[in-house]
Coordinates of C-alpha atoms and ligand atoms in Angstrom, one line a residue:
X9 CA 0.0 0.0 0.0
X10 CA 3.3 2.2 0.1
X11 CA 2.6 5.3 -1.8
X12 CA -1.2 5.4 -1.7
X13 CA -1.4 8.0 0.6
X14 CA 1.0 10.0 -0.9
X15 CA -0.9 13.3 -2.4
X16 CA -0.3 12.8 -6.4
X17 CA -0.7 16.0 -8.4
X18 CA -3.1 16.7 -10.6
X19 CA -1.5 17.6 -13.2
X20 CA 2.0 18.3 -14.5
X21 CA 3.0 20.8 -17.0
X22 CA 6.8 19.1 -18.1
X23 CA 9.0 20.2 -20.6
X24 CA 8.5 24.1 -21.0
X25 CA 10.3 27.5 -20.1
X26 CA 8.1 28.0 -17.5
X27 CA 9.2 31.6 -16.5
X28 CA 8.4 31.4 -12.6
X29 CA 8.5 35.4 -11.6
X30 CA 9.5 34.4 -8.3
X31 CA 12.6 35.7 -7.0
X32 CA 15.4 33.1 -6.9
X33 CA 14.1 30.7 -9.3
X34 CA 13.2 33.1 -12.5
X35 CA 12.9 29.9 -14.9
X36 CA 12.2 26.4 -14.5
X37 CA 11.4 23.5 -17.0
X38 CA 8.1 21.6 -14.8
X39 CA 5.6 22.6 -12.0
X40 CA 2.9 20.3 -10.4
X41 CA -0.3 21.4 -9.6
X42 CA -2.5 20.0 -6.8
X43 CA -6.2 21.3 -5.7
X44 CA -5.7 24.6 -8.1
X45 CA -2.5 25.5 -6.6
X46 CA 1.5 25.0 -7.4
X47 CA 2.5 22.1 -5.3
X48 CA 5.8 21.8 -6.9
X49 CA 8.5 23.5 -9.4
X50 CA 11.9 23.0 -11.0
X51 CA 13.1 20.2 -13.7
X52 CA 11.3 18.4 -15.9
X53 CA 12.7 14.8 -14.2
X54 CA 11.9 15.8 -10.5
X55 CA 8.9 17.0 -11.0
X56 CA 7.2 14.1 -13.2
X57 CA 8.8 11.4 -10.8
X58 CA 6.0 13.0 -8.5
X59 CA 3.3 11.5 -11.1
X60 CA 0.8 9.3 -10.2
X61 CA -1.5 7.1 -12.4
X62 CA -4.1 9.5 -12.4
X63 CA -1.6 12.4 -12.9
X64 CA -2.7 14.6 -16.2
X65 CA 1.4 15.3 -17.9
X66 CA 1.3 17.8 -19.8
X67 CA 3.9 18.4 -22.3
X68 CA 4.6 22.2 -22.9
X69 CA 7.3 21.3 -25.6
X70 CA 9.5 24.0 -25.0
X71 CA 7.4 26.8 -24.9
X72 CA 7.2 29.4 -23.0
X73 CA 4.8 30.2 -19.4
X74 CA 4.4 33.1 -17.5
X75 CA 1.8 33.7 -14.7
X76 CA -1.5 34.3 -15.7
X77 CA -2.2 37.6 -16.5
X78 CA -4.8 39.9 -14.7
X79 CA -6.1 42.9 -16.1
X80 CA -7.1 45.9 -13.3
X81 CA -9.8 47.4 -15.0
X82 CA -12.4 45.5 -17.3
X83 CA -15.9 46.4 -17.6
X84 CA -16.5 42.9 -18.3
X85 CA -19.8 41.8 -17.5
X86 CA -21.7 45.2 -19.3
X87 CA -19.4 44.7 -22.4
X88 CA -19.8 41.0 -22.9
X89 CA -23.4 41.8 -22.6
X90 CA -23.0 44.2 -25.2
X91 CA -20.8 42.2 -27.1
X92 CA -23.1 39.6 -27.3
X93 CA -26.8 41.1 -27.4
X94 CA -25.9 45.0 -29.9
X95 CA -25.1 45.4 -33.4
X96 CA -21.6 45.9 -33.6
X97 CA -20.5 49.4 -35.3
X98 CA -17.5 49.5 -33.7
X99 CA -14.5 50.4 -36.1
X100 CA -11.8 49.0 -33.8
X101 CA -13.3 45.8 -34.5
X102 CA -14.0 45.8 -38.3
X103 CA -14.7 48.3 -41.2
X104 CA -16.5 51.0 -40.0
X105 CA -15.4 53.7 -41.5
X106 CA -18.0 55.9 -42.6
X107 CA -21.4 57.2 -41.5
X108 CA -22.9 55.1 -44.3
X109 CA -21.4 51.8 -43.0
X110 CA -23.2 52.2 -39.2
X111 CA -26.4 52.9 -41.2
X112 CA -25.7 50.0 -42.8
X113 CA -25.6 47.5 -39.8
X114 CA -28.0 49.2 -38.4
X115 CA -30.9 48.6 -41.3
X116 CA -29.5 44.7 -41.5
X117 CA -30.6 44.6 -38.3
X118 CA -33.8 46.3 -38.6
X119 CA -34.9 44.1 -41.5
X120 CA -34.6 41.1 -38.8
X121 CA -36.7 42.7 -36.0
X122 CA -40.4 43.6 -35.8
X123 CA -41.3 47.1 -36.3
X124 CA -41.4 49.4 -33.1
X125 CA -38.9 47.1 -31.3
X126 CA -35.4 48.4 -30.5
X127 CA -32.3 48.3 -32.5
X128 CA -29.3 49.0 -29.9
X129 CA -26.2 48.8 -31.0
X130 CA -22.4 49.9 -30.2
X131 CA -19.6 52.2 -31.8
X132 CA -16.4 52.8 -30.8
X133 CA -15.1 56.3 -28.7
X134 CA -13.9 58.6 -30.9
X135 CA -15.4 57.1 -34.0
X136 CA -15.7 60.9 -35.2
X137 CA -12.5 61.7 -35.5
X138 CA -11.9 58.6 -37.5
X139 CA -14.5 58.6 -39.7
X140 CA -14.2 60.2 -43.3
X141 CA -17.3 61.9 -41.9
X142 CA -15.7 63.3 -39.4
X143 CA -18.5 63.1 -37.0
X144 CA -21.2 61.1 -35.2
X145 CA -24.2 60.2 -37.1
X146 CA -27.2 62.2 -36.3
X147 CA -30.8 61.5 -35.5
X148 CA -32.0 62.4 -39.3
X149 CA -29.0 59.9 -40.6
X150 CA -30.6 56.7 -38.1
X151 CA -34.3 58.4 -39.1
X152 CA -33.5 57.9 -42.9
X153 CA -31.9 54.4 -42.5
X154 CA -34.4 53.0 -39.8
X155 CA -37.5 54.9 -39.9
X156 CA -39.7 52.0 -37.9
X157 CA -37.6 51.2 -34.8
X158 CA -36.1 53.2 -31.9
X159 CA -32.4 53.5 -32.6
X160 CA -30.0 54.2 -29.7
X161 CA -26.1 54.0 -30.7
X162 CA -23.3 54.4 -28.2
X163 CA -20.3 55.9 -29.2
X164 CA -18.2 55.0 -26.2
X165 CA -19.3 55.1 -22.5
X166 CA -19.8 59.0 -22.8
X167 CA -21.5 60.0 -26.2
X168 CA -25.4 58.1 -27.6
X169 CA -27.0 59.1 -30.7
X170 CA -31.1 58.1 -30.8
X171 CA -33.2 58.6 -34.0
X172 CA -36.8 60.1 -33.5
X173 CA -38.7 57.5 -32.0
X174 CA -36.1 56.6 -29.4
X175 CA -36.2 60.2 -29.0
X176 CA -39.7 60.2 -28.5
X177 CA -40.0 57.0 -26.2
X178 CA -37.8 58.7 -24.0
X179 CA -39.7 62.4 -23.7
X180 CA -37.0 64.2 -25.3
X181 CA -38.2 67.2 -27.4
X182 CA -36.6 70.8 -27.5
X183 CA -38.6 71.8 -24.0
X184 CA -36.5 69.1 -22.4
X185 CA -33.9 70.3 -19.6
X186 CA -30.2 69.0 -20.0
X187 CA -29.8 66.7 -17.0
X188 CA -27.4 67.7 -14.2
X189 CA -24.1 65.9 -15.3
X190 CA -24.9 65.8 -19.4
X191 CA -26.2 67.6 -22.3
X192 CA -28.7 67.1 -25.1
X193 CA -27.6 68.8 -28.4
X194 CA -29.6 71.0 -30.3
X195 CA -29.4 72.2 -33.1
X196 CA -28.2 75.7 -33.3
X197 CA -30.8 77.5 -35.4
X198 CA -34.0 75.1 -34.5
X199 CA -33.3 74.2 -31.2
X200 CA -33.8 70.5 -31.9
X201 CA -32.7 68.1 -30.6
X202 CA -29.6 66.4 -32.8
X203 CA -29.9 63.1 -31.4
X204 CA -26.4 63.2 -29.6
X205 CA -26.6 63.0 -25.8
X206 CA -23.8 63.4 -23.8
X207 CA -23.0 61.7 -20.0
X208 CA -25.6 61.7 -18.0
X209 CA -28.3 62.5 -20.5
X210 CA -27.3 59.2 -22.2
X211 CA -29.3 57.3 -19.3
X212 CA -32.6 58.8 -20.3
X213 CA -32.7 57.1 -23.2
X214 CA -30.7 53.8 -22.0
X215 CA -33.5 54.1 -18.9
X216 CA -36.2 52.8 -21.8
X217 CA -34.6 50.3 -23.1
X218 CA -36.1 47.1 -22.0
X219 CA -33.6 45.4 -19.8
X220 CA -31.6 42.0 -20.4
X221 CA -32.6 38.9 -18.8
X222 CA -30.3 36.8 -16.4
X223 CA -29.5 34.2 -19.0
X224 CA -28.5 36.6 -21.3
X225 CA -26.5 38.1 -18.4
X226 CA -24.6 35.0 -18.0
X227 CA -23.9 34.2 -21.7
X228 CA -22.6 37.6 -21.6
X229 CA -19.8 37.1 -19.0
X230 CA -19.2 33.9 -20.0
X231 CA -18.6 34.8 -23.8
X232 CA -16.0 38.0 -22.1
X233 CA -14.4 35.2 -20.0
X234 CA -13.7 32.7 -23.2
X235 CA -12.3 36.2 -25.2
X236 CA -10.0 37.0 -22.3
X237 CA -8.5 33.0 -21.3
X238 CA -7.5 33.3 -25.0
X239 CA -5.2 36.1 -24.4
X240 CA -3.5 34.4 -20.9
X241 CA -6.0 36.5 -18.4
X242 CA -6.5 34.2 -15.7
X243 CA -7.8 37.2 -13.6
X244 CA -10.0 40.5 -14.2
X245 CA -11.1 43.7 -12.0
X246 CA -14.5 44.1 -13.4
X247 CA -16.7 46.9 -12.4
X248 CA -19.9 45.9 -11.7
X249 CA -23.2 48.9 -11.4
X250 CA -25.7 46.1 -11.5
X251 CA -26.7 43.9 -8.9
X252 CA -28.2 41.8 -11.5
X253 CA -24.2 41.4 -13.0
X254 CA -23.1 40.2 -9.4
X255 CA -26.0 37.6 -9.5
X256 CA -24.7 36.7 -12.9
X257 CA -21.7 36.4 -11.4
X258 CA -22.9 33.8 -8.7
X259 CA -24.8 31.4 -10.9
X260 CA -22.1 31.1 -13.0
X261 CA -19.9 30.0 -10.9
X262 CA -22.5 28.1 -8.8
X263 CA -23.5 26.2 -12.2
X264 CA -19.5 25.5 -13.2
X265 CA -19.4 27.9 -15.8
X266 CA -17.1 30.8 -14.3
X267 CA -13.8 30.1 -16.1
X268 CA -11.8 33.1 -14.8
X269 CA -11.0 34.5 -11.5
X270 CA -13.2 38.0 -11.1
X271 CA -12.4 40.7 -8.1
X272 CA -15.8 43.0 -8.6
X273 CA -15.4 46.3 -7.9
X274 CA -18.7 47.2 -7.2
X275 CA -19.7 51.2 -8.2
X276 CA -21.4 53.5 -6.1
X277 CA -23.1 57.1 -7.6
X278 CA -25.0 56.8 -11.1
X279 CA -25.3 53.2 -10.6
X280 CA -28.2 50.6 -9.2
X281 CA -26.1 50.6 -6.0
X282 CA -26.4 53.3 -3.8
X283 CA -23.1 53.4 -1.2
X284 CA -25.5 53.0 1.7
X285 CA -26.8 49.7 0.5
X286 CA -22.8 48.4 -0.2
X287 CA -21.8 49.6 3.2
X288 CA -24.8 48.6 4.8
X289 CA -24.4 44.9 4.1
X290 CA -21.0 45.1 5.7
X291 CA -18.6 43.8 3.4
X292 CA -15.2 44.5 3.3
X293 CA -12.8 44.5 0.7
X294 CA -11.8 40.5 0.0
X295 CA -15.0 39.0 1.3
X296 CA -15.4 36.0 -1.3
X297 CA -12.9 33.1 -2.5
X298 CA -10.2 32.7 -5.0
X299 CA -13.0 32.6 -7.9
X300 CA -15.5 35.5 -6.9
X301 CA -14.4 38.5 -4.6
X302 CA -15.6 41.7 -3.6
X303 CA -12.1 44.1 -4.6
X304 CA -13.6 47.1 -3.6
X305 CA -16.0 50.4 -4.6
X306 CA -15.5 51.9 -7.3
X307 CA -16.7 55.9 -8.5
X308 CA -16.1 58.6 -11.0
X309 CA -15.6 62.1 -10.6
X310 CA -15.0 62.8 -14.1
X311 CA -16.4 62.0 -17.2
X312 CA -14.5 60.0 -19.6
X313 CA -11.8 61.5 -22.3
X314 CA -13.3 60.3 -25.7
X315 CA -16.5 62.3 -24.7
X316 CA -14.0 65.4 -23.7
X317 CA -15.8 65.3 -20.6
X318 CA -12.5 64.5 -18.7
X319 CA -11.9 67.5 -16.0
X320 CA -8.9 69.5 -16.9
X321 CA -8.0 73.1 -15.4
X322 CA -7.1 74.3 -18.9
X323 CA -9.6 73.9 -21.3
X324 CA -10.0 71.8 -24.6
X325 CA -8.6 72.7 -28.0
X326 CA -11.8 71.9 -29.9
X327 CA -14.4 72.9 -27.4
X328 CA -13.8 76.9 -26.4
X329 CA -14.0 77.5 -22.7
X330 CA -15.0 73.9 -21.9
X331 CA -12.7 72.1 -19.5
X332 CA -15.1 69.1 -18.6
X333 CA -17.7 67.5 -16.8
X334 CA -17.4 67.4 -13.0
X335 CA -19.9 64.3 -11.3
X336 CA -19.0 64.0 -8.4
X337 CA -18.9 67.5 -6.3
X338 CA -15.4 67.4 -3.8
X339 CA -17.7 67.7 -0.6
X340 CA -19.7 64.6 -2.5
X341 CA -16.3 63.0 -3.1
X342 CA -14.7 64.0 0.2
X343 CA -18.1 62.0 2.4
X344 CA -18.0 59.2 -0.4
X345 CA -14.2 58.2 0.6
X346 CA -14.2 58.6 4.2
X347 CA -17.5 56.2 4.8
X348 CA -16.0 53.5 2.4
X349 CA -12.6 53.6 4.1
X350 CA -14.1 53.9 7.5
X351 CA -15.8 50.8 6.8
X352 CA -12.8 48.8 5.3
X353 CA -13.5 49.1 1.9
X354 CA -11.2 49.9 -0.6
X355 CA -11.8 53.1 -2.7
X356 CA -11.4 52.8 -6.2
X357 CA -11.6 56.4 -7.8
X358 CA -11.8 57.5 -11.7
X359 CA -9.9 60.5 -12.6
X360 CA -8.9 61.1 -15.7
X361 CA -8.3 65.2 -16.2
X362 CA -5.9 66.9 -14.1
X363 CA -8.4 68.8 -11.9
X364 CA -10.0 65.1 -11.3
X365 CA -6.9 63.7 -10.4
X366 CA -6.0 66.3 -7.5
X367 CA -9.6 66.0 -6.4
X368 CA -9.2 62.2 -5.8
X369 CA -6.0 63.1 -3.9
X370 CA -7.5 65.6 -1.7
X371 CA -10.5 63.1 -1.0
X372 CA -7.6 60.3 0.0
X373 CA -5.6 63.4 1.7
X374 CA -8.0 63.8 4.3
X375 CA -9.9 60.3 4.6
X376 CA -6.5 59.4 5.8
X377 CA -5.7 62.0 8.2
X378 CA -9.1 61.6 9.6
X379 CA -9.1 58.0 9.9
X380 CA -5.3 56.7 9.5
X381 CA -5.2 53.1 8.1
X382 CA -2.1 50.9 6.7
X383 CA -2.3 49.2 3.6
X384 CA -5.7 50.4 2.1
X385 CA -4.9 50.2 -1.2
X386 CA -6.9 53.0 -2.2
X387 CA -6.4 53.6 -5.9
X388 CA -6.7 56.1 -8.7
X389 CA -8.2 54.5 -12.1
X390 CA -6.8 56.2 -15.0
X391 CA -4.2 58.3 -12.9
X392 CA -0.7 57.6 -14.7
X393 CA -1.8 58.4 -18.1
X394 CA -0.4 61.9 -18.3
X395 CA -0.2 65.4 -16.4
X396 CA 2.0 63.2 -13.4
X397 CA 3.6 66.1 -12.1
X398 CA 6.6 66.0 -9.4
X399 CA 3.8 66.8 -6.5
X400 CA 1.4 64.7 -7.6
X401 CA 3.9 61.4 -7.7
X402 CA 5.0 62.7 -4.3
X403 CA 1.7 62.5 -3.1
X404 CA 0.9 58.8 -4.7
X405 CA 4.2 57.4 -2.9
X406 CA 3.7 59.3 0.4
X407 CA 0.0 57.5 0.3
X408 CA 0.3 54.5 -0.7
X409 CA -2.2 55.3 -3.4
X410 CA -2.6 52.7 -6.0
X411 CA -2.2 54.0 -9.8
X412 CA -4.1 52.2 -12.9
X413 CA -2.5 54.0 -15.6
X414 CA -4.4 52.3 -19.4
X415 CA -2.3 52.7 -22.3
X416 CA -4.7 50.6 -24.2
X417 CA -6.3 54.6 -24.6
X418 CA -2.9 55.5 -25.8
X419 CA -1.9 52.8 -28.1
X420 CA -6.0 53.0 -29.9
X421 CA -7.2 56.7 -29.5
X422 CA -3.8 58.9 -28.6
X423 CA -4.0 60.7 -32.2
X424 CA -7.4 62.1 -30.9
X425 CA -6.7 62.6 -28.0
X426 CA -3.8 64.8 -28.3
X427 CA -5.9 67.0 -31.0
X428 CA -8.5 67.3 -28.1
X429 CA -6.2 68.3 -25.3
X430 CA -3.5 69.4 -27.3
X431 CA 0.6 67.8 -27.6
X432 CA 1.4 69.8 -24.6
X433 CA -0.7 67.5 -22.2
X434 CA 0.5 64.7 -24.3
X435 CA 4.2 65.5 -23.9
X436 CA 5.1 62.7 -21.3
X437 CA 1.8 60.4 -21.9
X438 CA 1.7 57.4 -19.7
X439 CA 5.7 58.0 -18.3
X440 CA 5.5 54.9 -16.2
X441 CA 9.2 54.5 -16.0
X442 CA 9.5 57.6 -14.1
X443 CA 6.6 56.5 -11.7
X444 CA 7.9 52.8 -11.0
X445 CA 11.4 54.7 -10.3
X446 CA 9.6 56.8 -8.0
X447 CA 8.1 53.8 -6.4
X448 CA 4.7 54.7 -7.2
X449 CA 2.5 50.9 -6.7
X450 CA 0.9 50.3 -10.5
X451 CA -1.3 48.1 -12.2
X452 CA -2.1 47.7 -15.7
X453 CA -5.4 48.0 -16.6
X454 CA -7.5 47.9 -20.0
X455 CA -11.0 49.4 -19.5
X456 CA -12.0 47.0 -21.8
X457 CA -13.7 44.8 -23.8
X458 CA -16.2 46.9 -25.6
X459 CA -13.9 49.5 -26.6
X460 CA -11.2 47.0 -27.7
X461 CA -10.6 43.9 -26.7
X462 CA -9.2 42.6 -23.4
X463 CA -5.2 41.9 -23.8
X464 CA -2.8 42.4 -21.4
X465 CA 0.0 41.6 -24.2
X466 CA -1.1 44.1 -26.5
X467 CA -0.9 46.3 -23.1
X468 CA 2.6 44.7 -22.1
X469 CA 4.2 45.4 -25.7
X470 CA 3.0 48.7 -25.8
X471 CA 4.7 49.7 -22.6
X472 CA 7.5 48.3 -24.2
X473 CA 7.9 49.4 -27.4
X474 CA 5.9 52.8 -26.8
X475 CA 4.7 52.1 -30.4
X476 CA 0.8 53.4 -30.8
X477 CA -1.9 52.1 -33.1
X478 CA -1.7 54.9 -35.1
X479 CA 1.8 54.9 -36.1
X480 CA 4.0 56.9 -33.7
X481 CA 6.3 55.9 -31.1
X482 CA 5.3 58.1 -27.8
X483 CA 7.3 59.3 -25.4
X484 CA 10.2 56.7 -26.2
X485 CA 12.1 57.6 -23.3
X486 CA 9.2 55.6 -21.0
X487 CA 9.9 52.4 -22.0
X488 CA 9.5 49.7 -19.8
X489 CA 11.4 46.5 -19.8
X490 CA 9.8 43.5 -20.1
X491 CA 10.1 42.4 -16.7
X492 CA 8.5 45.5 -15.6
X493 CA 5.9 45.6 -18.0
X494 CA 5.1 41.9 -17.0
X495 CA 4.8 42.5 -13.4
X496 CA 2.0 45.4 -14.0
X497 CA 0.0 42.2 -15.0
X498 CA 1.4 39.9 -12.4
X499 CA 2.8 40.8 -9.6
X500 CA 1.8 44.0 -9.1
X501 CA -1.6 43.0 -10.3
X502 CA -1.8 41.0 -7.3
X503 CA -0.8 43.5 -4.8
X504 CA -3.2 45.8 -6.4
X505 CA -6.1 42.9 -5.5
X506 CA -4.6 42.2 -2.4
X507 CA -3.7 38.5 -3.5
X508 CA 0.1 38.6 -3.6
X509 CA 0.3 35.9 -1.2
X510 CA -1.4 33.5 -4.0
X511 CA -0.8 35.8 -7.1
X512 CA 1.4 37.3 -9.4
X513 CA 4.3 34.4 -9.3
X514 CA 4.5 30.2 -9.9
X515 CA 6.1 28.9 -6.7
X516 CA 4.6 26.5 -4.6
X517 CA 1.9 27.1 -2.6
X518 CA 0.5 29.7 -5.3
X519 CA -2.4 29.4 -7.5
X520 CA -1.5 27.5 -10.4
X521 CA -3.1 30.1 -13.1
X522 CA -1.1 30.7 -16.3
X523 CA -0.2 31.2 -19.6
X524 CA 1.7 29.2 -22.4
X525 CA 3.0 31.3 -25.2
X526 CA 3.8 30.5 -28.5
X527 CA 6.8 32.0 -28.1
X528 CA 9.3 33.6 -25.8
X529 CA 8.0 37.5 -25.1
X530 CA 11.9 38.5 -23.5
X531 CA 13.2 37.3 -26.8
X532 CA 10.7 38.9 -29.7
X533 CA 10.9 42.3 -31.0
X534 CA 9.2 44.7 -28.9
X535 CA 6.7 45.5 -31.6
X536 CA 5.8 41.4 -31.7
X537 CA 4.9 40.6 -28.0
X538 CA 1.3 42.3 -28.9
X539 CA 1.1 39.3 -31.5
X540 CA 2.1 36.9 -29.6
X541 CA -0.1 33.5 -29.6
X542 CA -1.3 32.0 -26.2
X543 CA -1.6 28.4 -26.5
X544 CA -3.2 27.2 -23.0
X545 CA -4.4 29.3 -20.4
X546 CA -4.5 27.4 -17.2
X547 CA -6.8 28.4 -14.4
X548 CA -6.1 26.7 -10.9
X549 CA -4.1 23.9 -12.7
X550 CA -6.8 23.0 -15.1
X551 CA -6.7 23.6 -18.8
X552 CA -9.5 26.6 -19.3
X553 CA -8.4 27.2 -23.0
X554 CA -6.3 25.6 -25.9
X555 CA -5.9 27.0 -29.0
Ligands
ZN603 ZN1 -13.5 52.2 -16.9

């Protein structure tokens, strides 16, 4: 009976450049895996003599592994919704680029639904400025190319365009007031409505359209799950503004089906949950397990940049005198913080304009004077992306506030940006060299899908090669290596989710979550780690995707 009771792994994973992250043993060749976690690591010969009969041995044939990946900032189960349930319009995903070719989708889809229902569908930010129209569609385009059904059209998370009827179902006409936080064009001579809303008074049409149902909740996540295990996330931040996305959530995983590891970071102010009812249940940040966690609250005080609704002190180039849309009043902000911290949640702000960003400061500023508190992890969504002055980093070290810088924004809409907020402000764009050498705590994060898709490598070889979508290298001197840029999906990731004690690295006793890799990313041209094929994705020692 010798040997029965010894605890055989699970499975094996033999044979590969498994590149470990952990400090001492940076590569080995095998690691076994044993109820979801690392039980053992090093060469390929010690590690399978550990196999049992019922052992899985998996032979990585020289290729490369790294840790899973984890992306900071997803908006996964809205956009896998979306993804799955609107007509796509979306030029970062296909050719989409003109006016005529959103009509298009739109009246394929019309001809498929009865008359009177809705036709919702999804474009990309920015999609103005790359059009060869130059700008949004308007109501009188969607009127002339679906006449019988409400059209609503988002154009980002900032910017909707409705034809008439949608218009109509939702009581917008030219006596309608512009909703605190947004704006209904008009048109200039008639006073007319255009048909393009703007923040806040995108939710009075979105408040009309009929909601989805839990199943197609759950196909939605699932479907953003598969998209992201084929790019090597093993774990996602998502923000969540709908309790019926955290039930998703729980039947999935209740009914097997949650393939990835999700922190939620639940939203407070313009969402369905109101800080009162998260505070009141008395969670803290962490409550959950390895699969489903709560990761903290999560609110805006801004609005986004591809609406140039970001709050700057200087103004925009394209918009005279306008400097941005404030949401969330400092006193608002200030009250918001404190109760959160106070009750051992972690803040999770989104500033993306310089006036933003030293609001969400002064909020942390004095939540931690008034209520001092080690390692809350507080962090800035967006901050690192540009306008990081020398006070501002001091400030992010001296607090141990977490940054989520996105250069997925960069690398897709940096052109536009920069022609909305002008080269000056774009000078040293995402300079996350300077802030890891000033020892200010990162994470990489995407705000994806829906925009584009979720991939930490197209992140990771941006950051490395500074080369943008759109054909320009920015700010050069920025460069990260590919350690570093690594570890703002790994380990750093991890600290920024609080997991670092099961996270970020493959030694034993950690979760056994990673990715195989075509090919070696320390050994490609910068400019090829973005294309870079993952193979497996692993997920607590199990196989959860093969190409
Ligand atoms: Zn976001």
């Amino acid at each position: 009976m010798a040997g029965n009771h010894l605890p055989y792994p699970d499975a094996v994973f033999f044979n590969g450049k498994i590149r470990t992250f952990a400090p001492g043993t940076p590569v080995v060749q095998a690691v076994a895996c044993s109820g979801g976690r690392v039980v053992a690591a090093g060469n390929s010969d010690e590690v399978l003599r550990l196999c049992g009969a019922d052992t899985r041995e998996v032979n990585l044939k020289g290729r490369t592994v790294v840790p899973g990946l984890t992306d900071a900032h997803v908006h996964l189960a809205d956009k896998g919704l979306a993804e799955r349930e609107l007509v796509d319009c979306r030029d970062f995903y296909g050719p989409v680029s003109t006016i005529d070719a959103v009509l298009t989708r739109l009246s394929k889809k019309a001809a498929t639904t009865p008359a009177g229902e809705w036709v919702v569908a999804q474009g990309s930010p920015m999609q103005d400025f790359r059009m060869t129209d130059k700008r949004f569609p308007d109501r009188e385009d969607l009127d002339a190319a679906v006449p019988e059904h409400p059209v609503s059209i988002s154009f980002g998370a900032h910017v909707t365009v409705a034809n008439t009827k949608a218009l109509a179902l939702a009581g917008i006409d030219r006596e309608r007031q512009d909703p605190a936080g947004g704006s209904i064009e008009r048109d200039p001579d008639t006073g007319e409505p255009t048909g393009i809303l703007n923040e806040r008074a995108q939710h009075i049409v979105s408040g009309v359209i009929p909601d989805f149902d839990a199943t197609q909740r759950k196909l939605g996540i699932a479907y953003a799950v598969q998209q992201s295990l084929e790019r090597g996330v093993t774990t996602i931040h998502d923000i969540v503004k709908d309790p019926a996305a955290v039930r998703a959530y729980q039947e999935l995983k209740a009914e097997g089906g949650l393939h990835m590891r999700s922190s939620l970071l639940l939203r407070v102010i313009e969402s369905h949950m109101s800080t009162d009812s998260v505070l009141e249940t008395g969670l803290q940040v962490g409550f959950g397990d390895e699969w489903l966690r709560v990761g903290g609250v999560k609110m805006s005080i801004d609005g986004g940049i591809t609406g140039r609704n970001a709050l700057f002190y200087d103004p925009y180039l394209d918009v005279p005198d306008y400097r941005g849309l404030i949401r969330i009043e400092q006193d608002e902000l200030d009250e918001t913080v404190l109760r959160c911290h106070r009750a051992g949640m972690r803040c999770c702000v989104h500033a993306i304009g310089d006036r933003a960003f030293d609001m969400s400061l002064e909020a942390y500023e004095k939540a931690l004077a008034a209520s001092p508190r080690e390692d809350h992890r507080h962090r800035i969504e967006h901050m690192g992306n540009w306008l990081m002055s020398p006070q501002r980093i001091e400030k992010l070290v001296r607090m141990g506030i977490v940054a989520i810088p996105n250069i997925s924004l960069g690398y897709f809409v940096g052109d536009s940006i920069r022609e909305a907020i002008g080269a000056g402000r774009m000078t040293r764009a995402f300079p996350l060299k300077t802030l890891l050498d000033a020892g200010v705590k990162m994470a990489g994060g995407s705000d994806a899908p829906g925009y584009w898709p979720v991939d930490p490598l197209r992140d990771i070889g941006a950051y490395v090669s500074r080369r943008m979508l759109w054909g320009e290298t920015l700010a050069p001197e920025e460069a990260l290596s590919v350690q570093q840029a690594f570890e703002l999906h790994t380990t750093h990731a991890a600290f920024a989710g609080f997991e670092e004690d099961r996270k970020g690295t493959l030694e034993v006793g950690k979760l056994a979550d990673m990715a195989v890799l075509a090919e070696d990313p320390f050994e490609v041209p910068a400019e090829r780690i973005k294309d870079l094929k993952v193979e497996m994705t692993v997920v607590g020692g199990a196989v959860k995707y093969q190409a």
